[in-house]
Amino acid sequence: MKIGILGSGAVGQALARGFARHGHEVVIGTRKSEIEGLPVATPEQAVTDADLVVLGVAGRASVQLAGSLSHLLEGKVLIDATNPLDFSTGAPRLFVGFEDSLGEQVQKAVPGARVVKAYNTVGKALFVDPELPGGPPTMFIAGNDDAAKGIVTQLLQETGWEVADLGGIEASRWLEAMCMAWVAYGARTGTWGHAFKLLGG
Ligand SMILES: NC(=O)c1ccc[n+]([C@@H]2O[C@H](COP(=O)([O-])OP(=O)(O)OC[C@H]3O[C@@H](n4cnc5c(N)ncnc54)[C@H](OP(=O)(O)O)[C@@H]3O)[C@@H](O)[C@H]2O)c1
């Protein structure tokens, strides 16, 4: 697949390198002019050329950036990997929650795109080919378009994940809260190599 990744931070680079290892054609859509070892383009060009787009920018920028590319994202699968994390008071907190989520706000900003929330409940080190003693971890996803979730599920399964679909995009409220549980455990233990796994069902 041709995958356009918006954002050249830790998330964008980890996904780009991991997807490229699996034979996907990746490009990072960024305001930067170069990134070592990875192809870059403007956000507009990266979206235009892509079969699938990943939104991997800072949470505070995600809705505005997605909205500005709305016309180019029409019909495309858009993975929203972002979290509404606010570190301004020291301890992290969510700046959206309970009755709303970034996933829903992104979907509203790009009504023609098929948004799938994914990758937000785990650290970048495990995004692609996670190797854990307990076997494949579970990526929790949410979105309104079943076909889009099917495409994302296939991508996740080929890169080492089990997938649990929590339903429509409003379930992003729970996925974004799960990020806080992941961060809290890491902050308490000082380790960042953990992931969730759903057992039974
Ligand atoms: N780090 C993790 O392990 C992890 C795991 C899961 C989810 N997440 C979430 O994924 C998102 C990205 O995280 P990150 O760790 O890569 O780093 P980040 O520092 O939160 O964001 C990185 C990218 O955001 C883009 N950005 C920032 N402000 C922008 C603006 N005003 N307009 C457009 N783009 C802007 C920049 O892209 P350019 O400079 O390239 O344009 C930058 O490279 C966050 O929402 C985070 O919560 C992070």
mmCIF file of C-alpha atoms and ligand atoms in Angstrom:
data_model
loop_
_atom_site.group_PDB
_atom_site.id
_atom_site.type_symbol
_atom_site.label_atom_id
_atom_site.label_comp_id
_atom_site.label_asym_id
_atom_site.label_seq_id
_atom_site.Cartn_x
_atom_site.Cartn_y
_atom_site.Cartn_z
ATOM 1 C CA MET A 1 0.000 0.000 0.000
ATOM 2 C CA LYS A 2 0.992 3.630 -0.428
ATOM 3 C CA ILE A 3 0.895 5.068 3.089
ATOM 4 C CA GLY A 4 1.104 8.780 3.810
ATOM 5 C CA ILE A 5 2.007 9.651 7.390
ATOM 6 C CA LEU A 6 1.237 13.117 8.721
ATOM 7 C CA GLY A 7 3.799 14.170 11.331
ATOM 8 C CA SER A 8 7.509 13.516 11.504
ATOM 9 C CA GLY A 9 7.768 13.023 15.260
ATOM 10 C CA ALA A 10 8.400 9.782 17.116
ATOM 11 C CA VAL A 11 5.115 8.294 15.949
ATOM 12 C CA GLY A 12 5.464 9.230 12.294
ATOM 13 C CA GLN A 13 9.014 7.947 12.033
ATOM 14 C CA ALA A 14 8.351 4.680 13.888
ATOM 15 C CA LEU A 15 5.366 3.847 11.699
ATOM 16 C CA ALA A 16 7.135 4.865 8.511
ATOM 17 C CA ARG A 17 10.174 2.681 9.201
ATOM 18 C CA GLY A 18 8.018 -0.237 10.361
ATOM 19 C CA PHE A 19 5.614 -0.134 7.404
ATOM 20 C CA ALA A 20 8.535 0.196 4.977
ATOM 21 C CA ARG A 21 10.057 -2.979 6.458
ATOM 22 C CA HIS A 22 6.826 -4.714 5.487
ATOM 23 C CA GLY A 23 7.118 -3.557 1.888
ATOM 24 C CA HIS A 24 4.733 -0.606 1.987
ATOM 25 C CA GLU A 25 5.568 2.567 0.101
ATOM 26 C CA VAL A 26 5.707 5.262 2.765
ATOM 27 C CA VAL A 27 6.088 9.018 2.726
ATOM 28 C CA ILE A 28 5.995 11.451 5.634
ATOM 29 C CA GLY A 29 3.879 14.536 5.130
ATOM 30 C CA THR A 30 5.658 17.239 7.107
ATOM 31 C CA ARG A 31 6.558 20.893 7.343
ATOM 32 C CA LYS A 32 10.218 19.818 7.438
ATOM 33 C CA SER A 33 12.300 19.709 4.279
ATOM 34 C CA GLU A 34 14.127 16.480 5.138
ATOM 35 C CA ILE A 35 14.282 13.594 7.577
ATOM 36 C CA GLU A 36 17.218 11.237 7.565
ATOM 37 C CA GLY A 37 16.457 7.993 5.788
ATOM 38 C CA LEU A 38 12.794 8.661 5.024
ATOM 39 C CA PRO A 39 11.029 10.171 2.024
ATOM 40 C CA VAL A 40 9.191 13.400 2.783
ATOM 41 C CA ALA A 41 6.556 15.475 1.038
ATOM 42 C CA THR A 42 4.205 18.270 1.921
ATOM 43 C CA PRO A 43 1.178 17.090 3.911
ATOM 44 C CA GLU A 44 -0.992 17.822 0.851
ATOM 45 C CA GLN A 45 1.153 15.698 -1.481
ATOM 46 C CA ALA A 46 1.491 12.850 1.025
ATOM 47 C CA VAL A 47 -2.302 12.632 1.335
ATOM 48 C CA THR A 48 -2.960 12.946 -2.387
ATOM 49 C CA ASP A 49 -0.661 10.052 -3.268
ATOM 50 C CA ALA A 50 -1.738 7.716 -0.451
ATOM 51 C CA ASP A 51 -4.084 4.719 -0.330
ATOM 52 C CA LEU A 52 -4.101 5.073 3.441
ATOM 53 C CA VAL A 53 -3.187 8.065 5.620
ATOM 54 C CA VAL A 54 -2.028 8.132 9.245
ATOM 55 C CA LEU A 55 -2.604 11.195 11.422
ATOM 56 C CA GLY A 56 0.398 11.181 13.761
ATOM 57 C CA VAL A 57 0.792 14.794 14.829
ATOM 58 C CA ALA A 58 0.607 16.460 18.244
ATOM 59 C CA GLY A 59 -2.891 16.103 19.702
ATOM 60 C CA ARG A 60 -3.397 19.878 19.853
ATOM 61 C CA ALA A 61 -2.757 20.107 16.093
ATOM 62 C CA SER A 62 -4.645 17.047 14.879
ATOM 63 C CA VAL A 63 -8.157 18.396 14.268
ATOM 64 C CA GLN A 64 -6.984 21.564 12.579
ATOM 65 C CA LEU A 65 -4.490 19.757 10.330
ATOM 66 C CA ALA A 66 -7.008 17.072 9.348
ATOM 67 C CA GLY A 67 -9.629 19.732 8.617
ATOM 68 C CA SER A 68 -7.244 21.695 6.420
ATOM 69 C CA LEU A 69 -6.717 18.553 4.291
ATOM 70 C CA SER A 70 -10.384 17.539 4.297
ATOM 71 C CA HIS A 71 -10.917 17.918 0.533
ATOM 72 C CA LEU A 72 -7.912 15.659 -0.182
ATOM 73 C CA LEU A 73 -8.955 13.033 2.375
ATOM 74 C CA GLU A 74 -12.364 12.414 0.750
ATOM 75 C CA GLY A 75 -13.002 8.644 0.683
ATOM 76 C CA LYS A 76 -9.599 7.753 2.165
ATOM 77 C CA VAL A 77 -8.904 5.602 5.183
ATOM 78 C CA LEU A 78 -7.455 7.871 7.877
ATOM 79 C CA ILE A 79 -5.893 6.232 10.920
ATOM 80 C CA ASP A 80 -6.039 8.609 13.871
ATOM 81 C CA ALA A 81 -3.154 7.691 16.182
ATOM 82 C CA THR A 82 -3.316 10.883 18.235
ATOM 83 C CA ASN A 83 -4.108 11.458 21.896
ATOM 84 C CA PRO A 84 -5.438 14.598 23.577
ATOM 85 C CA LEU A 85 -2.558 14.745 26.035
ATOM 86 C CA ASP A 86 -1.855 17.908 27.993
ATOM 87 C CA PHE A 87 1.394 18.069 29.972
ATOM 88 C CA SER A 88 1.101 21.758 30.865
ATOM 89 C CA THR A 89 0.454 21.162 34.573
ATOM 90 C CA GLY A 90 3.146 18.492 34.972
ATOM 91 C CA ALA A 91 1.209 15.235 35.293
ATOM 92 C CA PRO A 92 -0.442 14.311 31.974
ATOM 93 C CA ARG A 93 -4.188 14.759 31.576
ATOM 94 C CA LEU A 94 -6.666 14.509 28.707
ATOM 95 C CA PHE A 95 -7.878 17.816 27.269
ATOM 96 C CA VAL A 96 -10.918 16.122 25.683
ATOM 97 C CA GLY A 97 -12.941 13.339 27.231
ATOM 98 C CA PHE A 98 -16.052 11.698 28.704
ATOM 99 C CA GLU A 99 -18.543 13.156 26.208
ATOM 100 C CA ASP A 100 -16.194 13.697 23.271
ATOM 101 C CA SER A 101 -12.845 12.576 21.878
ATOM 102 C CA LEU A 102 -10.178 13.618 19.403
ATOM 103 C CA GLY A 103 -11.240 10.681 17.222
ATOM 104 C CA GLU A 104 -14.747 12.101 16.935
ATOM 105 C CA GLN A 105 -13.477 15.639 16.400
ATOM 106 C CA VAL A 106 -11.170 14.439 13.619
ATOM 107 C CA GLN A 107 -14.039 12.540 11.943
ATOM 108 C CA LYS A 108 -16.222 15.676 12.120
ATOM 109 C CA ALA A 109 -13.407 17.763 10.623
ATOM 110 C CA VAL A 110 -13.056 15.332 7.699
ATOM 111 C CA PRO A 111 -16.598 14.063 7.123
ATOM 112 C CA GLY A 112 -15.667 12.419 3.806
ATOM 113 C CA ALA A 113 -12.772 10.407 5.243
ATOM 114 C CA ARG A 114 -13.107 6.989 6.854
ATOM 115 C CA VAL A 115 -11.459 7.559 10.231
ATOM 116 C CA VAL A 116 -10.185 4.609 12.245
ATOM 117 C CA LYS A 117 -8.744 5.204 15.702
ATOM 118 C CA ALA A 118 -5.711 2.942 16.205
ATOM 119 C CA TYR A 119 -2.157 2.912 17.577
ATOM 120 C CA ASN A 120 -3.032 5.372 20.381
ATOM 121 C CA THR A 121 -3.052 2.788 23.211
ATOM 122 C CA VAL A 122 0.589 1.724 22.903
ATOM 123 C CA GLY A 123 4.066 3.239 22.710
ATOM 124 C CA LYS A 124 5.888 3.748 19.445
ATOM 125 C CA ALA A 125 8.463 1.026 20.178
ATOM 126 C CA LEU A 126 5.771 -1.645 19.759
ATOM 127 C CA PHE A 127 3.868 -0.206 16.783
ATOM 128 C CA VAL A 128 5.199 -2.722 14.273
ATOM 129 C CA ASP A 129 6.197 -6.331 15.016
ATOM 130 C CA PRO A 130 5.748 -6.184 18.806
ATOM 131 C CA GLU A 131 7.687 -8.984 20.456
ATOM 132 C CA LEU A 132 6.326 -9.686 23.921
ATOM 133 C CA PRO A 133 6.606 -12.714 26.211
ATOM 134 C CA GLY A 134 2.797 -13.064 26.345
ATOM 135 C CA GLY A 135 2.431 -13.286 22.557
ATOM 136 C CA PRO A 136 0.775 -10.775 20.232
ATOM 137 C CA PRO A 137 -0.808 -7.821 22.056
ATOM 138 C CA THR A 138 -4.219 -6.392 21.164
ATOM 139 C CA MET A 139 -4.706 -3.189 19.220
ATOM 140 C CA PHE A 140 -8.057 -1.650 20.080
ATOM 141 C CA ILE A 141 -9.670 0.197 17.185
ATOM 142 C CA ALA A 142 -12.829 2.231 16.570
ATOM 143 C CA GLY A 143 -14.475 3.772 13.534
ATOM 144 C CA ASN A 144 -17.751 4.134 11.654
ATOM 145 C CA ASP A 145 -16.740 2.384 8.411
ATOM 146 C CA ASP A 146 -16.464 -1.401 8.581
ATOM 147 C CA ALA A 147 -14.539 -1.687 5.312
ATOM 148 C CA ALA A 148 -11.977 0.835 6.543
ATOM 149 C CA LYS A 149 -11.624 -1.064 9.810
ATOM 150 C CA GLY A 150 -11.088 -4.220 7.721
ATOM 151 C CA ILE A 151 -8.175 -2.577 5.871
ATOM 152 C CA VAL A 152 -6.625 -1.370 9.140
ATOM 153 C CA THR A 153 -7.163 -4.780 10.740
ATOM 154 C CA GLN A 154 -5.292 -6.448 7.877
ATOM 155 C CA LEU A 155 -2.405 -3.985 8.227
ATOM 156 C CA LEU A 156 -2.270 -4.605 11.989
ATOM 157 C CA GLN A 157 -2.433 -8.374 11.669
ATOM 158 C CA GLU A 158 0.387 -8.472 9.103
ATOM 159 C CA THR A 159 2.502 -6.396 11.504
ATOM 160 C CA GLY A 160 2.075 -8.588 14.566
ATOM 161 C CA TRP A 161 -1.171 -7.512 16.259
ATOM 162 C CA GLU A 162 -4.439 -9.003 17.346
ATOM 163 C CA VAL A 163 -7.296 -6.561 16.852
ATOM 164 C CA ALA A 164 -10.325 -5.722 18.999
ATOM 165 C CA ASP A 165 -12.969 -3.520 17.392
ATOM 166 C CA LEU A 166 -14.826 -1.402 19.971
ATOM 167 C CA GLY A 167 -17.403 -0.064 17.499
ATOM 168 C CA GLY A 168 -18.093 3.409 16.133
ATOM 169 C CA ILE A 169 -15.720 6.359 16.307
ATOM 170 C CA GLU A 170 -17.303 7.514 19.596
ATOM 171 C CA ALA A 171 -15.477 4.592 21.258
ATOM 172 C CA SER A 172 -12.364 6.761 20.816
ATOM 173 C CA ARG A 173 -13.415 8.206 24.185
ATOM 174 C CA TRP A 174 -12.436 4.916 25.813
ATOM 175 C CA LEU A 175 -9.346 4.363 23.639
ATOM 176 C CA GLU A 176 -7.998 7.796 24.537
ATOM 177 C CA ALA A 177 -8.618 7.079 28.225
ATOM 178 C CA MET A 178 -6.747 3.768 27.796
ATOM 179 C CA CYS A 179 -3.732 5.797 26.740
ATOM 180 C CA MET A 180 -3.751 7.367 30.205
ATOM 181 C CA ALA A 181 -3.691 3.898 31.809
ATOM 182 C CA TRP A 182 -0.743 2.976 29.568
ATOM 183 C CA VAL A 183 1.101 6.201 30.504
ATOM 184 C CA ALA A 184 0.303 5.839 34.235
ATOM 185 C CA TYR A 185 1.759 2.323 34.351
ATOM 186 C CA GLY A 186 4.877 3.461 32.508
ATOM 187 C CA ALA A 187 5.359 6.486 34.759
ATOM 188 C CA ARG A 188 4.960 4.361 37.901
ATOM 189 C CA THR A 189 7.317 1.554 36.798
ATOM 190 C CA GLY A 190 9.699 3.528 34.609
ATOM 191 C CA THR A 191 9.227 0.978 31.813
ATOM 192 C CA TRP A 192 7.641 1.656 28.435
ATOM 193 C CA GLY A 193 7.549 -1.752 26.745
ATOM 194 C CA HIS A 194 4.054 -2.803 27.812
ATOM 195 C CA ALA A 195 0.890 -3.280 25.758
ATOM 196 C CA PHE A 196 -2.686 -4.360 26.414
ATOM 197 C CA LYS A 197 -3.971 -7.846 25.587
ATOM 198 C CA LEU A 198 -7.628 -8.861 25.563
ATOM 199 C CA LEU A 199 -8.177 -12.387 26.869
ATOM 200 C CA GLY A 200 -11.294 -14.509 26.562
ATOM 201 C CA GLY A 201 -14.491 -13.345 24.893
HETATM 202 N N1 LIG B 1 5.068 8.806 21.247
HETATM 203 C C1 LIG B 1 4.319 7.699 21.336
HETATM 204 O O1 LIG B 1 4.833 6.598 21.675
HETATM 205 C C2 LIG B 1 2.850 7.751 21.001
HETATM 206 C C3 LIG B 1 2.131 6.561 20.952
HETATM 207 C C4 LIG B 1 0.793 6.589 20.574
HETATM 208 C C5 LIG B 1 0.173 7.795 20.254
HETATM 209 N N2 LIG B 1 0.905 8.953 20.344
HETATM 210 C C6 LIG B 1 0.245 10.212 19.940
HETATM 211 O O2 LIG B 1 0.614 10.450 18.592
HETATM 212 C C7 LIG B 1 0.760 11.872 18.349
HETATM 213 C C8 LIG B 1 2.189 12.177 17.874
HETATM 214 O O3 LIG B 1 3.079 11.913 18.924
HETATM 215 P P1 LIG B 1 4.676 12.114 18.781
HETATM 216 O O4 LIG B 1 5.246 11.415 19.954
HETATM 217 O O5 LIG B 1 5.145 11.732 17.419
HETATM 218 O O6 LIG B 1 5.067 13.621 18.923
HETATM 219 P P2 LIG B 1 4.486 15.083 19.012
HETATM 220 O O7 LIG B 1 5.610 15.876 19.414
HETATM 221 O O8 LIG B 1 3.266 15.087 19.869
HETATM 222 O O9 LIG B 1 4.059 15.461 17.512
HETATM 223 C C9 LIG B 1 4.939 15.300 16.467
HETATM 224 C C10 LIG B 1 4.519 15.998 15.203
HETATM 225 O O10 LIG B 1 3.343 16.839 15.317
HETATM 226 C C11 LIG B 1 3.421 17.754 14.249
HETATM 227 N N3 LIG B 1 2.890 19.058 14.658
HETATM 228 C C12 LIG B 1 3.067 19.682 15.834
HETATM 229 N N4 LIG B 1 2.414 20.868 15.822
HETATM 230 C C13 LIG B 1 1.837 20.974 14.614
HETATM 231 C C14 LIG B 1 1.042 21.951 13.995
HETATM 232 N N5 LIG B 1 0.690 23.069 14.635
HETATM 233 N N6 LIG B 1 0.609 21.736 12.719
HETATM 234 C C15 LIG B 1 0.954 20.587 12.073
HETATM 235 N N7 LIG B 1 1.726 19.624 12.621
HETATM 236 C C16 LIG B 1 2.144 19.807 13.875
HETATM 237 C C17 LIG B 1 4.882 17.892 13.860
HETATM 238 O O11 LIG B 1 4.956 17.499 12.512
HETATM 239 P P3 LIG B 1 5.942 18.161 11.419
HETATM 240 O O12 LIG B 1 6.896 19.047 12.178
HETATM 241 O O13 LIG B 1 6.584 16.991 10.810
HETATM 242 O O14 LIG B 1 5.109 18.902 10.464
HETATM 243 C C18 LIG B 1 5.600 16.921 14.751
HETATM 244 O O15 LIG B 1 6.545 16.177 14.090
HETATM 245 C C19 LIG B 1 0.395 12.555 19.677
HETATM 246 O O16 LIG B 1 -0.980 12.885 19.641
HETATM 247 C C20 LIG B 1 0.629 11.461 20.719
HETATM 248 O O17 LIG B 1 -0.169 11.631 21.860
HETATM 249 C C21 LIG B 1 2.216 8.958 20.714
#
